Every structure is written in structure tokens, then in C-alpha cells.
């Protein structure tokens, strides 16, 4: 008897995920805001991650005409069709969204950020990640209710933006998902 079981084929995996999304206990993960991401592969990976975690919307604060949409689509592996997403200018974002969003939490190491694993994340919130080189802009940080950071133990003080977001989204999911008991 194999303890680990057999790997699921694509159709079985699709049916399993569809059943999970259709169940009564499922709730969507927070909206994600990405502040000035520049690398198309990071944008595509972020869309794929948003789908994996169950986020229903991603807002990219930067100009769409500056992006390589083909590279984004290839990296997203069709998840760009499964998650609602848009590019918006900083001005449009601040005038349309900031006042209507639930609490905004920056995924950023700041002078006041708290260890992700020592804070209770709100059930209703939005996560903000920043530019690959400069992080979350000071203007957007000023709109956040709090900042969380991931403790790091190596010499390098940062990680890829999509890796950091994955850790935060799945920590949120761990704190807020109630899974049904197996039969």
C-alpha cells in the first residue's frame, strides 16, 4: 500500500479544485495590489499565485501599455483568464480605490512592520506588494493600516515579490480557512 497515493491527472485535479471552490465553506482570499511591478514574469506569476490562493482580483498600479502582455500570459499559464485583473495609474488608484477598500496591509519590512507569524490577519483585508527593487511606494505605504514582514534568516534581506506574497496569502488562508472534516 502506498502511503502518499497516486499523482492526480489534470482532469482529476480540475474536478477537485472546482468542488473546493463550489463548496459552502470556501471564501475568497484578499484582493492583491501590486505597486509598479516591472518584470512581466513577476506579473504573470502573481496572477497564477492569486488564482492558487483564491484571490478574485489583482490591481497593478502601473501603465498597461508598458507591459509585455504575451510574456505575462505565458507565465500566468491561463490564470490571467481566471482572476479579475487590471492596470491602473497611481492617480486613478488613489481616486477610485483607496477609500473603498478594506484595511490595506503592506507586505514590506518597515520601521513599524510586524512579524507575519505573530499577527492575526483580518478576515477582510487587501495585501500590497511593491516594486522589485524599491518596494511599496511611500505614498501607498501612507495609505496602509499596517505592514507585515516575513522573518528571514539568511544574509540576504529580501526575497522575490511573488514568493513573499505566496507566504502571506497562504498564512492568511491558514488563519481564516475552515476545512470540512474528512468523511
mmCIF file of C-alpha atoms in Angstrom:
data_model
loop_
_atom_site.group_PDB
_atom_site.id
_atom_site.type_symbol
_atom_site.label_atom_id
_atom_site.label_comp_id
_atom_site.label_asym_id
_atom_site.label_seq_id
_atom_site.Cartn_x
_atom_site.Cartn_y
_atom_site.Cartn_z
ATOM 1 C CA UNK A 1 0.000 0.000 0.000
ATOM 2 C CA UNK A 2 1.342 3.418 -0.986
ATOM 3 C CA UNK A 3 1.028 5.973 1.780
ATOM 4 C CA UNK A 4 1.445 9.010 -0.462
ATOM 5 C CA UNK A 5 -1.090 7.895 -3.075
ATOM 6 C CA UNK A 6 -1.011 8.417 -6.808
ATOM 7 C CA UNK A 7 -0.438 11.720 -8.521
ATOM 8 C CA UNK A 8 -3.685 13.231 -9.816
ATOM 9 C CA UNK A 9 -4.038 13.760 -13.542
ATOM 10 C CA UNK A 10 -5.146 17.131 -14.888
ATOM 11 C CA UNK A 11 -8.849 16.285 -15.115
ATOM 12 C CA UNK A 12 -8.990 14.862 -11.560
ATOM 13 C CA UNK A 13 -7.164 17.896 -10.242
ATOM 14 C CA UNK A 14 -9.531 20.250 -12.087
ATOM 15 C CA UNK A 15 -12.615 18.482 -10.687
ATOM 16 C CA UNK A 16 -11.157 18.542 -7.174
ATOM 17 C CA UNK A 17 -10.441 22.289 -7.379
ATOM 18 C CA UNK A 18 -13.886 23.014 -8.848
ATOM 19 C CA UNK A 19 -15.551 21.131 -5.984
ATOM 20 C CA UNK A 20 -13.443 23.051 -3.454
ATOM 21 C CA UNK A 21 -14.359 26.437 -4.994
ATOM 22 C CA UNK A 22 -18.065 25.498 -5.125
ATOM 23 C CA UNK A 23 -18.256 24.355 -1.505
ATOM 24 C CA UNK A 24 -20.214 26.385 1.038
ATOM 25 C CA UNK A 25 -17.257 26.938 3.374
ATOM 26 C CA UNK A 26 -14.975 28.449 0.715
ATOM 27 C CA UNK A 27 -14.274 32.187 0.930
ATOM 28 C CA UNK A 28 -12.112 34.223 -1.438
ATOM 29 C CA UNK A 29 -8.651 35.344 -0.389
ATOM 30 C CA UNK A 30 -7.855 39.065 -0.165
ATOM 31 C CA UNK A 31 -7.507 41.338 -3.167
ATOM 32 C CA UNK A 32 -3.871 41.926 -4.138
ATOM 33 C CA UNK A 33 -2.397 45.277 -5.111
ATOM 34 C CA UNK A 34 0.959 45.273 -6.884
ATOM 35 C CA UNK A 35 2.733 48.624 -6.842
ATOM 36 C CA UNK A 36 4.784 49.242 -10.010
ATOM 37 C CA UNK A 37 5.930 45.712 -10.801
ATOM 38 C CA UNK A 38 8.212 45.876 -13.831
ATOM 39 C CA UNK A 39 9.079 42.286 -14.723
ATOM 40 C CA UNK A 40 6.406 40.600 -16.894
ATOM 41 C CA UNK A 41 7.241 37.187 -15.428
ATOM 42 C CA UNK A 42 6.553 38.522 -11.921
ATOM 43 C CA UNK A 43 3.211 39.922 -13.092
ATOM 44 C CA UNK A 44 2.262 36.581 -14.676
ATOM 45 C CA UNK A 45 3.452 34.626 -11.638
ATOM 46 C CA UNK A 46 1.470 36.908 -9.362
ATOM 47 C CA UNK A 47 -1.702 36.169 -11.357
ATOM 48 C CA UNK A 48 -1.024 32.436 -11.149
ATOM 49 C CA UNK A 49 -0.454 32.744 -7.405
ATOM 50 C CA UNK A 50 -3.617 34.819 -6.916
ATOM 51 C CA UNK A 51 -5.628 32.037 -8.537
ATOM 52 C CA UNK A 52 -3.880 29.343 -6.463
ATOM 53 C CA UNK A 53 -4.676 31.183 -3.227
ATOM 54 C CA UNK A 54 -8.228 32.043 -4.283
ATOM 55 C CA UNK A 55 -7.918 35.805 -4.704
ATOM 56 C CA UNK A 56 -10.546 37.124 -7.066
ATOM 57 C CA UNK A 57 -8.895 40.416 -8.042
ATOM 58 C CA UNK A 58 -5.441 41.859 -8.640
ATOM 59 C CA UNK A 59 -4.798 45.552 -9.230
ATOM 60 C CA UNK A 60 -1.499 46.508 -10.830
ATOM 61 C CA UNK A 61 -0.553 50.123 -10.256
ATOM 62 C CA UNK A 62 1.354 50.914 -13.445
ATOM 63 C CA UNK A 63 0.716 51.571 -17.110
ATOM 64 C CA UNK A 64 -0.617 48.675 -19.206
ATOM 65 C CA UNK A 65 0.948 49.999 -22.394
ATOM 66 C CA UNK A 66 4.418 49.495 -20.916
ATOM 67 C CA UNK A 67 3.873 45.749 -20.317
ATOM 68 C CA UNK A 68 4.670 42.730 -22.463
ATOM 69 C CA UNK A 69 1.246 41.089 -22.315
ATOM 70 C CA UNK A 70 2.439 37.989 -24.214
ATOM 71 C CA UNK A 71 5.095 37.221 -21.584
ATOM 72 C CA UNK A 72 2.584 37.882 -18.802
ATOM 73 C CA UNK A 73 0.081 35.464 -20.380
ATOM 74 C CA UNK A 74 2.705 32.735 -20.905
ATOM 75 C CA UNK A 75 3.898 32.958 -17.308
ATOM 76 C CA UNK A 76 0.349 33.116 -15.895
ATOM 77 C CA UNK A 77 -0.441 29.808 -17.669
ATOM 78 C CA UNK A 78 -4.062 30.809 -18.321
ATOM 79 C CA UNK A 79 -4.650 32.114 -14.783
ATOM 80 C CA UNK A 80 -4.917 35.587 -16.310
ATOM 81 C CA UNK A 81 -8.304 34.348 -17.587
ATOM 82 C CA UNK A 82 -9.343 33.043 -14.143
ATOM 83 C CA UNK A 83 -8.618 36.088 -11.973
ATOM 84 C CA UNK A 84 -10.006 39.585 -12.497
ATOM 85 C CA UNK A 85 -7.081 41.944 -13.021
ATOM 86 C CA UNK A 86 -6.338 45.398 -14.302
ATOM 87 C CA UNK A 87 -3.647 48.002 -14.712
ATOM 88 C CA UNK A 88 -4.353 51.440 -13.283
ATOM 89 C CA UNK A 89 -2.355 54.619 -12.868
ATOM 90 C CA UNK A 90 -1.390 55.760 -9.366
ATOM 91 C CA UNK A 91 -3.722 58.752 -9.697
ATOM 92 C CA UNK A 92 -6.642 56.563 -10.747
ATOM 93 C CA UNK A 93 -5.910 54.073 -7.973
ATOM 94 C CA UNK A 94 -5.882 56.732 -5.256
ATOM 95 C CA UNK A 95 -9.040 58.416 -6.535
ATOM 96 C CA UNK A 96 -11.062 55.224 -7.254
ATOM 97 C CA UNK A 97 -9.938 52.586 -4.784
ATOM 98 C CA UNK A 98 -8.217 53.734 -1.608
ATOM 99 C CA UNK A 99 -11.346 54.868 0.229
ATOM 100 C CA UNK A 100 -13.429 51.819 -0.750
ATOM 101 C CA UNK A 101 -11.014 49.021 0.122
ATOM 102 C CA UNK A 102 -10.960 47.076 3.389
ATOM 103 C CA UNK A 103 -7.838 47.528 5.567
ATOM 104 C CA UNK A 104 -4.722 47.656 3.403
ATOM 105 C CA UNK A 105 -1.742 45.658 4.648
ATOM 106 C CA UNK A 106 1.695 46.226 3.146
ATOM 107 C CA UNK A 107 3.974 43.238 2.716
ATOM 108 C CA UNK A 108 7.075 45.261 3.456
ATOM 109 C CA UNK A 109 9.847 45.486 6.013
ATOM 110 C CA UNK A 110 9.421 48.920 7.639
ATOM 111 C CA UNK A 111 10.388 50.554 10.929
ATOM 112 C CA UNK A 112 6.959 49.516 12.293
ATOM 113 C CA UNK A 113 6.222 46.265 10.442
ATOM 114 C CA UNK A 114 5.263 43.211 12.447
ATOM 115 C CA UNK A 115 6.363 39.621 12.025
ATOM 116 C CA UNK A 116 3.770 37.923 9.814
ATOM 117 C CA UNK A 117 3.709 34.853 12.039
ATOM 118 C CA UNK A 118 2.977 36.859 15.195
ATOM 119 C CA UNK A 119 -0.031 38.850 13.959
ATOM 120 C CA UNK A 120 -3.661 37.981 13.448
ATOM 121 C CA UNK A 121 -4.521 39.000 9.922
ATOM 122 C CA UNK A 122 -8.016 40.464 9.488
ATOM 123 C CA UNK A 123 -10.519 38.325 7.605
ATOM 124 C CA UNK A 124 -11.286 41.264 5.318
ATOM 125 C CA UNK A 125 -8.157 42.974 4.028
ATOM 126 C CA UNK A 126 -6.084 43.796 0.970
ATOM 127 C CA UNK A 127 -2.404 42.918 0.564
ATOM 128 C CA UNK A 128 0.019 45.307 -1.147
ATOM 129 C CA UNK A 129 3.358 44.242 -2.588
ATOM 130 C CA UNK A 130 5.865 46.601 -4.121
ATOM 131 C CA UNK A 131 8.279 47.087 -6.945
ATOM 132 C CA UNK A 132 11.031 44.501 -7.345
ATOM 133 C CA UNK A 133 13.764 47.000 -6.497
ATOM 134 C CA UNK A 134 12.153 49.775 -4.436
ATOM 135 C CA UNK A 135 9.285 48.043 -2.610
ATOM 136 C CA UNK A 136 5.973 49.733 -1.835
ATOM 137 C CA UNK A 137 5.986 53.465 -2.614
ATOM 138 C CA UNK A 138 5.900 55.843 0.333
ATOM 139 C CA UNK A 139 2.628 57.320 -0.975
ATOM 140 C CA UNK A 140 0.954 53.901 -0.920
ATOM 141 C CA UNK A 141 2.564 52.956 2.422
ATOM 142 C CA UNK A 142 0.900 56.055 3.846
ATOM 143 C CA UNK A 143 -2.499 54.554 2.972
ATOM 144 C CA UNK A 144 -1.808 51.199 4.678
ATOM 145 C CA UNK A 145 -3.225 50.362 8.097
ATOM 146 C CA UNK A 146 -0.284 48.089 8.894
ATOM 147 C CA UNK A 147 2.790 46.406 7.445
ATOM 148 C CA UNK A 148 3.904 42.832 7.902
ATOM 149 C CA UNK A 149 7.261 41.280 7.153
ATOM 150 C CA UNK A 150 8.483 37.728 6.774
ATOM 151 C CA UNK A 151 11.341 36.874 9.144
ATOM 152 C CA UNK A 152 14.436 35.966 7.150
ATOM 153 C CA UNK A 153 17.424 34.082 8.471
ATOM 154 C CA UNK A 154 19.969 34.303 5.677
ATOM 155 C CA UNK A 155 22.334 37.105 4.772
ATOM 156 C CA UNK A 156 20.021 38.443 2.016
ATOM 157 C CA UNK A 157 17.326 40.726 3.421
ATOM 158 C CA UNK A 158 14.689 40.270 0.739
ATOM 159 C CA UNK A 159 13.003 37.707 -1.486
ATOM 160 C CA UNK A 160 11.193 37.713 -4.806
ATOM 161 C CA UNK A 161 7.917 39.635 -4.595
ATOM 162 C CA UNK A 162 5.812 36.640 -5.664
ATOM 163 C CA UNK A 163 7.465 34.365 -3.105
ATOM 164 C CA UNK A 164 6.760 36.868 -0.334
ATOM 165 C CA UNK A 165 3.155 37.229 -1.457
ATOM 166 C CA UNK A 166 2.731 33.440 -1.550
ATOM 167 C CA UNK A 167 3.816 33.163 2.065
ATOM 168 C CA UNK A 168 1.463 35.964 3.145
ATOM 169 C CA UNK A 169 -1.576 34.724 1.195
ATOM 170 C CA UNK A 170 -1.235 31.181 2.465
ATOM 171 C CA UNK A 171 -0.688 32.406 6.043
ATOM 172 C CA UNK A 172 -3.930 34.386 5.652
ATOM 173 C CA UNK A 173 -5.579 31.249 4.265
ATOM 174 C CA UNK A 174 -4.226 29.189 7.206
ATOM 175 C CA UNK A 175 -5.653 31.685 9.695
ATOM 176 C CA UNK A 176 -9.064 32.045 8.040
ATOM 177 C CA UNK A 177 -9.995 28.806 6.293
ATOM 178 C CA UNK A 178 -12.141 26.215 7.945
ATOM 179 C CA UNK A 179 -11.801 22.947 6.129
ATOM 180 C CA UNK A 180 -14.518 20.320 6.345
ATOM 181 C CA UNK A 181 -13.759 17.148 8.252
ATOM 182 C CA UNK A 182 -12.954 14.165 6.024
ATOM 183 C CA UNK A 183 -15.772 11.555 5.787
#
